[in-house]
Amino acid sequence: MAIDRRVFLKGAVASSVAAMLPINWVYAANRPAGVAPLDVAALTWKSAAELPSYFEILNTNPINAQPPVYMLDPATTPADVAFIRWNGKQPEFDNIDPKTWTFKVDGESCKTPKTYTIDELKSKFKTHKLKLTLECGGNSRSEFFPSTKGNQWTNAAVFCSEWTGVLVRDVLKDCDVKDDAVYTGHHGIDVHLSGKGEAISRGVPISAALNDDALIAWAMNGEDIPYMHGYPLRIVFGGRPASVSQKSATGISIRNKVHDGKKMESPAYQVPRYPVAPGEKVANEDFKIIEEMIVKSLITHPQTGTEVKLGKTLNVRGHAWAGMRDVTELQVSYDYGATWHKAKLSKPVNKTAWQQWEIDLDLPMAGYYEIWARATDDQGVTQPVVQPQWNPKGYLFNGCQRIAVRVV
């Protein structure tokens, strides 16, 4: 009988991990269902075939994969359950030497171009640790109707891990930013699927780059960045489309105009400047760049389809985020929005980290329920309970997530 490669690898990894673990596996009872201990192999996954079976693979060339939503339950997302999104050919990771890796800052609006090794970044600038929410601009694309082209992400193309590195701001200032600076351009070594040119090179307004909430990072959750997440160095901007968080980063250009790199062109990562009808065609010149993500929430517990005994309290929890803003309220409904119940909401640990929420519900009678969650940001903007404004590329879906629960 043929053995599925992914099943075999998962079994082999689990066996190797069991052999390596100490007798007392601390906090093992707290791990989300389905999450195996993080083996060294998880840091060096290189292909779809090596991913554990819990990943849903949306594309293999380039690789795009997402976990089940319930596995995003921890406040800090483990590296082995964070969604994976590449735009081109992955680097030859085995040939990368972090000791000789360099990061260059240049561009029309850079007075003093400089090149740094990773060790020089570590020694020259103050090290910071930040939890940053990275969300694909097309997260929840599958919820749009009519459907749009692109990877059909459900709700799991988002995660919030802890990154260790130096502030983008500190490095750019060390290179002397000219007064005419407008935008940044981010660069990495992954090439287009054709083998020619960069697969992606996006950027942010210079004001965003000079804030104190973006990193040039070398570690994710205290470990070397896994291959799939941008080893050995990643530019990380929380609260903005994850496409600007360049993996395997080689540098930043300080531009005197809006960056014109790959996937900055319309309509990539752009939405119409005005409301359009579902399915309507929009001219390329009528799009605008997505520079910040918007208010959204996620239900990570319980799993959809859960059964609960009548009279037993049901704990519901998840995360909420709002791009560069804070979430100020999270509400839950189990009667299709007729009434809403305020959940307990934590404050973000730092700017652009997602926030945890939870609520105990007493569902009044036996039967089928849908539980909805909606977040409100500090500008009073609330998630819609229906499909938000449709757009041709399927970006920024933030309608309420819902799960099914049956009381028996």
One Martini backbone bead per residue (centre of mass of N, CA, C, O) as a GRO file, in nm:
protein
  408
    1MET     BB    1   0.096   0.036   0.023
    2ALA     BB    2   0.071   0.356  -0.011
    3ILE     BB    3   0.242   0.642   0.120
    4ASP     BB    4   0.184   0.936   0.229
    5ARG     BB    5   0.415   1.179   0.256
    6ARG     BB    6   0.284   1.363   0.473
    7VAL     BB    7   0.219   1.137   0.674
    8PHE     BB    8   0.503   1.028   0.705
    9LEU     BB    9   0.638   1.290   0.802
   10LYS     BB   10   0.463   1.335   1.046
   11GLY     BB   11   0.543   1.068   1.186
   12ALA     BB   12   0.847   1.116   1.190
   13VAL     BB   13   0.845   1.376   1.352
   14ALA     BB   14   0.695   1.272   1.600
   15SER     BB   15   0.908   1.057   1.671
   16SER     BB   16   1.152   1.247   1.699
   17VAL     BB   17   1.029   1.422   1.921
   18ALA     BB   18   0.978   1.208   2.137
   19ALA     BB   19   1.287   1.144   2.166
   20MET     BB   20   1.364   1.454   2.255
   21LEU     BB   21   1.192   1.472   2.487
   22PRO     BB   22   1.125   1.524   2.787
   23ILE     BB   23   0.952   1.380   3.030
   24ASN     BB   24   0.857   1.679   3.092
   25TRP     BB   25   0.590   1.825   2.930
   26VAL     BB   26   0.543   2.141   2.941
   27TYR     BB   27   0.217   2.236   2.889
   28ALA     BB   28   0.076   2.020   2.706
   29ALA     BB   29  -0.234   2.073   2.780
   30ASN     BB   30  -0.234   2.370   2.620
   31ARG     BB   31  -0.240   2.265   2.351
   32PRO     BB   32  -0.366   2.258   2.062
   33ALA     BB   33  -0.540   2.077   1.871
   34GLY     BB   34  -0.302   1.921   1.648
   35VAL     BB   35  -0.039   2.017   1.794
   36ALA     BB   36   0.275   1.968   1.756
   37PRO     BB   37   0.572   1.964   1.836
   38LEU     BB   38   0.845   2.169   1.774
   39ASP     BB   39   1.051   2.088   1.540
   40VAL     BB   40   1.323   2.141   1.357
   41ALA     BB   41   1.174   2.077   1.087
   42ALA     BB   42   0.978   2.328   1.097
   43LEU     BB   43   1.217   2.533   1.020
   44THR     BB   44   1.275   2.353   0.725
   45TRP     BB   45   1.059   2.390   0.545
   46LYS     BB   46   1.019   2.380   0.163
   47SER     BB   47   0.737   2.230   0.116
   48ALA     BB   48   0.428   2.097   0.087
   49ALA     BB   49   0.518   1.799   0.157
   50GLU     BB   50   0.626   1.895   0.460
   51LEU     BB   51   0.360   1.950   0.562
   52PRO     BB   52   0.127   1.917   0.763
   53SER     BB   53  -0.203   1.796   0.741
   54TYR     BB   54  -0.346   2.062   0.864
   55PHE     BB   55  -0.290   2.188   0.606
   56GLU     BB   56  -0.412   2.405   0.362
   57ILE     BB   57  -0.357   2.380   0.020
   58LEU     BB   58  -0.382   2.629  -0.238
   59ASN     BB   59  -0.070   2.622  -0.330
   60THR     BB   60   0.256   2.528  -0.485
   61ASN     BB   61   0.298   2.762  -0.738
   62PRO     BB   62   0.309   2.905  -0.512
   63ILE     BB   63   0.311   2.883  -0.178
   64ASN     BB   64  -0.013   2.814  -0.008
   65ALA     BB   65  -0.112   2.817   0.345
   66GLN     BB   66  -0.350   2.688   0.598
   67PRO     BB   67  -0.501   2.669   0.891
   68PRO     BB   68  -0.700   2.613   1.124
   69VAL     BB   69  -0.857   2.832   1.321
   70TYR     BB   70  -0.829   2.687   1.605
   71MET     BB   71  -0.500   2.703   1.591
   72LEU     BB   72  -0.516   3.032   1.666
   73ASP     BB   73  -0.566   3.057   1.983
   74PRO     BB   74  -0.314   3.168   2.061
   75ALA     BB   75  -0.176   3.469   2.134
   76THR     BB   76   0.080   3.322   2.022
   77THR     BB   77   0.187   3.224   1.725
   78PRO     BB   78   0.295   2.953   1.604
   79ALA     BB   79   0.506   2.880   1.345
   80ASP     BB   80   0.350   2.592   1.269
   81VAL     BB   81   0.054   2.776   1.206
   82ALA     BB   82   0.130   2.977   1.012
   83PHE     BB   83   0.079   3.122   0.743
   84ILE     BB   84   0.154   3.071   0.386
   85ARG     BB   85   0.327   3.320   0.159
   86TRP     BB   86   0.415   3.310  -0.175
   87ASN     BB   87   0.519   3.461  -0.503
   88GLY     BB   88   0.762   3.264  -0.562
   89LYS     BB   89   1.059   3.151  -0.553
   90GLN     BB   90   1.236   2.992  -0.341
   91PRO     BB   91   1.499   2.977  -0.181
   92GLU     BB   92   1.822   2.845  -0.121
   93PHE     BB   93   1.852   2.770   0.197
   94ASP     BB   94   2.115   2.590   0.212
   95ASN     BB   95   2.291   2.854   0.096
   96ILE     BB   96   2.246   3.007   0.357
   97ASP     BB   97   2.441   3.259   0.535
   98PRO     BB   98   2.399   3.459   0.808
   99LYS     BB   99   2.697   3.575   0.823
  100THR     BB  100   2.676   3.695   0.502
  101TRP     BB  101   2.433   3.846   0.525
  102THR     BB  102   2.268   4.126   0.366
  103PHE     BB  103   2.168   4.481   0.422
  104LYS     BB  104   2.030   4.733   0.213
  105VAL     BB  105   2.049   5.095   0.196
  106ASP     BB  106   1.870   5.299  -0.042
  107GLY     BB  107   1.815   5.553  -0.275
  108GLU     BB  108   1.714   5.870  -0.364
  109SER     BB  109   1.648   5.930  -0.029
  110CYS     BB  110   1.953   5.848   0.032
  111LYS     BB  111   2.242   5.978   0.157
  112THR     BB  112   2.366   5.695   0.311
  113PRO     BB  113   2.456   5.424   0.197
  114LYS     BB  114   2.411   5.087   0.339
  115THR     BB  115   2.569   4.785   0.474
  116TYR     BB  116   2.450   4.494   0.653
  117THR     BB  117   2.481   4.274   0.883
  118ILE     BB  118   2.336   4.099   1.123
  119ASP     BB  119   2.547   4.160   1.341
  120GLU     BB  120   2.537   4.469   1.297
  121LEU     BB  121   2.246   4.510   1.374
  122LYS     BB  122   2.277   4.397   1.665
  123SER     BB  123   2.516   4.605   1.758
  124LYS     BB  124   2.410   4.900   1.660
  125PHE     BB  125   2.117   4.828   1.761
  126LYS     BB  126   1.834   4.813   1.917
  127THR     BB  127   1.653   4.565   2.063
  128HIS     BB  128   1.333   4.420   1.970
  129LYS     BB  129   1.000   4.319   2.092
  130LEU     BB  130   0.718   4.216   1.883
  131LYS     BB  131   0.374   4.201   1.836
  132LEU     BB  132   0.253   4.108   1.507
  133THR     BB  133   0.006   4.159   1.269
  134LEU     BB  134  -0.048   3.928   1.002
  135GLU     BB  135  -0.229   4.003   0.695
  136CYS     BB  136  -0.380   3.914   0.430
  137GLY     BB  137  -0.547   4.093   0.195
  138GLY     BB  138  -0.711   3.801   0.118
  139ASN     BB  139  -0.853   3.744   0.358
  140SER     BB  140  -1.158   3.582   0.306
  141ARG     BB  141  -1.215   3.565  -0.005
  142SER     BB  142  -1.430   3.324  -0.010
  143GLU     BB  143  -1.676   3.524   0.091
  144PHE     BB  144  -1.717   3.633  -0.177
  145PHE     BB  145  -1.996   3.783  -0.375
  146PRO     BB  146  -1.866   3.727  -0.613
  147SER     BB  147  -1.606   3.571  -0.702
  148THR     BB  148  -1.250   3.579  -0.691
  149LYS     BB  149  -0.943   3.595  -0.768
  150GLY     BB  150  -0.741   3.374  -0.601
  151ASN     BB  151  -0.674   3.281  -0.308
  152GLN     BB  152  -0.903   3.086  -0.099
  153TRP     BB  153  -0.930   3.218   0.169
  154THR     BB  154  -1.044   3.220   0.464
  155ASN     BB  155  -0.958   3.304   0.815
  156ALA     BB  156  -0.620   3.210   0.837
  157ALA     BB  157  -0.458   3.474   0.706
  158VAL     BB  158  -0.345   3.500   1.018
  159PHE     BB  159  -0.108   3.647   1.260
  160CYS     BB  160   0.064   3.648   1.602
  161SER     BB  161   0.392   3.719   1.658
  162GLU     BB  162   0.718   3.720   1.782
  163TRP     BB  163   0.960   3.974   1.719
  164THR     BB  164   1.315   4.006   1.647
  165GLY     BB  165   1.482   4.333   1.637
  166VAL     BB  166   1.497   4.621   1.442
  167LEU     BB  167   1.422   4.924   1.364
  168VAL     BB  168   1.355   5.068   1.078
  169ARG     BB  169   1.401   5.358   1.166
  170ASP     BB  170   1.696   5.333   1.267
  171VAL     BB  171   1.822   5.248   0.997
  172LEU     BB  172   1.730   5.482   0.818
  173LYS     BB  173   1.857   5.711   0.991
  174ASP     BB  174   2.153   5.606   0.953
  175CYS     BB  175   2.112   5.692   0.628
  176ASP     BB  176   1.966   5.943   0.574
  177VAL     BB  177   1.680   6.107   0.529
  178LYS     BB  178   1.526   6.274   0.304
  179ASP     BB  179   1.283   6.519   0.257
  180ASP     BB  180   1.171   6.364  -0.024
  181ALA     BB  181   1.048   6.134   0.106
  182VAL     BB  182   0.776   5.881   0.044
  183TYR     BB  183   0.895   5.580   0.018
  184THR     BB  184   0.924   5.233   0.017
  185GLY     BB  185   1.143   4.954  -0.073
  186HIS     BB  186   1.126   4.602  -0.087
  187HIS     BB  187   1.373   4.330  -0.052
  188GLY     BB  188   1.449   4.008  -0.208
  189ILE     BB  189   1.534   3.661  -0.327
  190ASP     BB  190   1.275   3.608  -0.452
  191VAL     BB  191   1.160   3.488  -0.753
  192HIS     BB  192   1.011   3.465  -1.021
  193LEU     BB  193   0.868   3.198  -1.179
  194SER     BB  194   1.043   3.265  -1.443
  195GLY     BB  195   1.338   3.373  -1.315
  196LYS     BB  196   1.261   3.689  -1.343
  197GLY     BB  197   1.295   3.873  -1.104
  198GLU     BB  198   1.095   3.989  -0.878
  199ALA     BB  199   0.815   3.877  -0.712
  200ILE     BB  200   0.841   4.106  -0.480
  201SER     BB  201   0.801   4.484  -0.425
  202ARG     BB  202   0.718   4.653  -0.156
  203GLY     BB  203   0.559   4.924   0.045
  204VAL     BB  204   0.571   5.235   0.234
  205PRO     BB  205   0.521   5.499   0.383
  206ILE     BB  206   0.753   5.688   0.539
  207SER     BB  207   0.589   5.732   0.800
  208ALA     BB  208   0.571   5.426   0.865
  209ALA     BB  209   0.883   5.364   0.874
  210LEU     BB  210   0.919   5.597   1.120
  211ASN     BB  211   0.806   5.425   1.313
  212ASP     BB  212   0.777   5.199   1.620
  213ASP     BB  213   0.626   4.920   1.445
  214ALA     BB  214   0.895   4.811   1.291
  215LEU     BB  215   1.096   4.537   1.154
  216ILE     BB  216   1.418   4.386   1.150
  217ALA     BB  217   1.415   4.038   1.151
  218TRP     BB  218   1.560   3.716   1.310
  219ALA     BB  219   1.302   3.644   1.495
  220MET     BB  220   1.057   3.385   1.597
  221ASN     BB  221   0.973   3.315   1.898
  222GLY     BB  222   1.301   3.303   1.970
  223GLU     BB  223   1.369   3.205   1.679
  224ASP     BB  224   1.456   3.131   1.402
  225ILE     BB  225   1.345   3.188   1.108
  226PRO     BB  226   1.164   3.022   0.918
  227TYR     BB  227   1.170   2.955   0.601
  228MET     BB  228   0.856   3.012   0.538
  229HIS     BB  229   0.905   3.317   0.702
  230GLY     BB  230   1.211   3.443   0.603
  231TYR     BB  231   1.480   3.344   0.596
  232PRO     BB  232   1.696   3.534   0.806
  233LEU     BB  233   1.521   3.795   0.711
  234ARG     BB  234   1.260   4.033   0.818
  235ILE     BB  235   1.018   4.243   0.724
  236VAL     BB  236   0.795   4.397   0.983
  237PHE     BB  237   0.446   4.483   0.945
  238GLY     BB  238   0.200   4.582   1.127
  239GLY     BB  239  -0.135   4.647   1.008
  240ARG     BB  240  -0.051   4.546   0.726
  241PRO     BB  241   0.000   4.413   0.456
  242ALA     BB  242   0.194   4.127   0.442
  243SER     BB  243   0.340   4.205   0.166
  244VAL     BB  244   0.546   4.418   0.319
  245SER     BB  245   0.676   4.157   0.466
  246GLN     BB  246   0.969   4.076   0.375
  247LYS     BB  247   1.122   3.801   0.270
  248SER     BB  248   1.434   3.748   0.260
  249ALA     BB  249   1.584   4.016   0.323
  250THR     BB  250   1.803   4.277   0.148
  251GLY     BB  251   1.620   4.554   0.157
  252ILE     BB  252   1.595   4.924   0.138
  253SER     BB  253   1.425   5.175  -0.036
  254ILE     BB  254   1.444   5.525  -0.063
  255ARG     BB  255   1.182   5.710  -0.191
  256ASN     BB  256   1.057   5.990  -0.415
  257LYS     BB  257   0.824   5.776  -0.452
  258VAL     BB  258   0.613   5.561  -0.534
  259HIS     BB  259   0.654   5.255  -0.545
  260ASP     BB  260   0.751   5.032  -0.849
  261GLY     BB  261   0.725   4.750  -0.781
  262LYS     BB  262   0.636   4.444  -0.749
  263LYS     BB  263   0.295   4.467  -0.672
  264MET     BB  264   0.222   4.790  -0.706
  265GLU     BB  265   0.044   4.749  -0.925
  266SER     BB  266  -0.235   4.773  -1.087
  267PRO     BB  267  -0.449   4.580  -0.866
  268ALA     BB  268  -0.243   4.517  -0.659
  269TYR     BB  269  -0.330   4.573  -0.352
  270GLN     BB  270  -0.620   4.694  -0.445
  271VAL     BB  271  -0.887   4.937  -0.445
  272PRO     BB  272  -1.143   5.107  -0.502
  273ARG     BB  273  -1.225   5.456  -0.482
  274TYR     BB  274  -1.516   5.336  -0.518
  275PRO     BB  275  -1.811   5.215  -0.521
  276VAL     BB  276  -1.914   4.881  -0.616
  277ALA     BB  277  -2.054   4.641  -0.781
  278PRO     BB  278  -2.098   4.328  -0.795
  279GLY     BB  279  -1.880   4.246  -1.068
  280GLU     BB  280  -1.749   4.500  -1.137
  281LYS     BB  281  -1.566   4.687  -1.344
  282VAL     BB  282  -1.224   4.826  -1.315
  283ALA     BB  283  -1.011   5.058  -1.365
  284ASN     BB  284  -0.682   5.088  -1.289
  285GLU     BB  285  -0.700   5.407  -1.219
  286ASP     BB  286  -0.936   5.330  -0.982
  287PHE     BB  287  -0.714   5.261  -0.780
  288LYS     BB  288  -0.593   5.181  -0.441
  289ILE     BB  289  -0.382   5.152  -0.192
  290ILE     BB  290  -0.315   4.928   0.059
  291GLU     BB  291  -0.197   5.041   0.389
  292GLU     BB  292  -0.437   4.926   0.572
  293MET     BB  293  -0.599   4.757   0.788
  294ILE     BB  294  -0.898   4.622   0.936
  295VAL     BB  295  -1.156   4.545   1.111
  296LYS     BB  296  -1.142   4.234   1.313
  297SER     BB  297  -1.236   3.882   1.370
  298LEU     BB  298  -1.196   3.575   1.578
  299ILE     BB  299  -1.296   3.236   1.613
  300THR     BB  300  -1.122   2.976   1.813
  301HIS     BB  301  -1.361   2.921   2.032
  302PRO     BB  302  -1.508   2.692   1.925
  303GLN     BB  303  -1.570   2.467   1.713
  304THR     BB  304  -1.731   2.405   1.455
  305GLY     BB  305  -1.991   2.174   1.561
  306THR     BB  306  -2.041   2.196   1.846
  307GLU     BB  307  -2.141   2.030   2.145
  308VAL     BB  308  -2.385   2.111   2.405
  309LYS     BB  309  -2.517   2.108   2.704
  310LEU     BB  310  -2.784   2.177   2.860
  311GLY     BB  311  -2.677   2.427   3.100
  312LYS     BB  312  -2.405   2.478   2.970
  313THR     BB  313  -2.141   2.666   2.955
  314LEU     BB  314  -2.008   2.870   2.687
  315ASN     BB  315  -1.694   2.916   2.566
  316VAL     BB  316  -1.585   3.214   2.398
  317ARG     BB  317  -1.312   3.281   2.161
  318GLY     BB  318  -1.043   3.524   2.058
  319HIS     BB  319  -0.971   3.773   1.810
  320ALA     BB  320  -0.860   4.123   1.759
  321TRP     BB  321  -0.838   4.379   1.496
  322ALA     BB  322  -0.720   4.724   1.335
  323GLY     BB  323  -0.450   4.758   1.234
  324MET     BB  324  -0.355   5.078   1.356
  325ARG     BB  325  -0.569   5.014   1.553
  326ASP     BB  326  -0.796   4.977   1.810
  327VAL     BB  327  -0.987   4.773   2.005
  328THR     BB  328  -1.293   4.845   2.209
  329GLU     BB  329  -1.501   4.613   2.095
  330LEU     BB  330  -1.677   4.296   2.169
  331GLN     BB  331  -1.931   4.107   2.004
  332VAL     BB  332  -2.204   3.872   2.061
  333SER     BB  333  -2.415   3.644   1.868
  334TYR     BB  334  -2.714   3.394   1.871
  335ASP     BB  335  -2.962   3.577   1.697
  336TYR     BB  336  -2.877   3.729   1.429
  337GLY     BB  337  -2.848   4.030   1.576
  338ALA     BB  338  -3.076   4.105   1.783
  339THR     BB  339  -2.844   4.047   1.990
  340TRP     BB  340  -2.579   4.171   2.211
  341HIS     BB  341  -2.261   4.064   2.362
  342LYS     BB  342  -2.022   4.152   2.581
  343ALA     BB  343  -1.686   4.114   2.581
  344LYS     BB  344  -1.388   4.034   2.693
  345LEU     BB  345  -1.110   4.273   2.654
  346SER     BB  346  -0.800   4.314   2.559
  347LYS     BB  347  -0.508   4.461   2.540
  348PRO     BB  348  -0.251   4.546   2.370
  349VAL     BB  349   0.089   4.485   2.405
  350ASN     BB  350   0.108   4.633   2.126
  351LYS     BB  351   0.127   4.772   1.848
  352THR     BB  352  -0.063   4.557   1.631
  353ALA     BB  353  -0.169   4.368   1.826
  354TRP     BB  354  -0.366   4.138   1.908
  355GLN     BB  355  -0.681   4.070   2.072
  356GLN     BB  356  -0.837   3.931   2.342
  357TRP     BB  357  -1.139   3.726   2.375
  358GLU     BB  358  -1.432   3.665   2.597
  359ILE     BB  359  -1.723   3.440   2.659
  360ASP     BB  360  -2.014   3.347   2.841
  361LEU     BB  361  -2.268   3.120   2.740
  362ASP     BB  362  -2.636   3.088   2.769
  363LEU     BB  363  -2.813   2.870   2.610
  364PRO     BB  364  -3.168   2.843   2.629
  365MET     BB  365  -3.185   2.595   2.414
  366ALA     BB  366  -3.239   2.354   2.219
  367GLY     BB  367  -3.022   2.351   1.930
  368TYR     BB  368  -2.947   2.572   1.672
  369TYR     BB  369  -2.646   2.776   1.630
  370GLU     BB  370  -2.517   3.107   1.567
  371ILE     BB  371  -2.198   3.254   1.605
  372TRP     BB  372  -2.115   3.590   1.641
  373ALA     BB  373  -1.855   3.837   1.556
  374ARG     BB  374  -1.774   4.182   1.663
  375ALA     BB  375  -1.581   4.470   1.592
  376THR     BB  376  -1.450   4.780   1.742
  377ASP     BB  377  -1.297   5.071   1.691
  378ASP     BB  378  -1.149   5.389   1.785
  379GLN     BB  379  -1.350   5.513   1.537
  380GLY     BB  380  -1.633   5.336   1.528
  381VAL     BB  381  -1.567   5.085   1.363
  382THR     BB  382  -1.764   4.816   1.229
  383GLN     BB  383  -1.842   4.522   1.158
  384PRO     BB  384  -2.005   4.360   0.931
  385VAL     BB  385  -2.266   4.112   0.887
  386VAL     BB  386  -2.196   4.141   0.598
  387GLN     BB  387  -2.088   4.203   0.312
  388PRO     BB  388  -1.866   4.392   0.209
  389GLN     BB  389  -1.716   4.569  -0.005
  390TRP     BB  390  -1.675   4.499  -0.313
  391ASN     BB  391  -1.393   4.353  -0.502
  392PRO     BB  392  -1.202   4.226  -0.766
  393LYS     BB  393  -0.965   4.096  -0.551
  394GLY     BB  394  -1.061   4.021  -0.256
  395TYR     BB  395  -1.034   4.244  -0.034
  396LEU     BB  396  -1.109   4.314   0.296
  397PHE     BB  397  -1.259   4.103   0.450
  398ASN     BB  398  -1.501   4.182   0.749
  399GLY     BB  399  -1.703   3.996   0.815
  400CYS     BB  400  -1.864   3.804   1.011
  401GLN     BB  401  -1.796   3.549   1.191
  402ARG     BB  402  -1.906   3.198   1.198
  403ILE     BB  403  -2.058   2.950   1.411
  404ALA     BB  404  -2.154   2.622   1.498
  405VAL     BB  405  -2.408   2.520   1.740
  406ARG     BB  406  -2.517   2.248   1.957
  407VAL     BB  407  -2.792   2.183   2.164
  408VAL     BB  408  -2.862   1.879   2.387
   0.00000   0.00000   0.00000
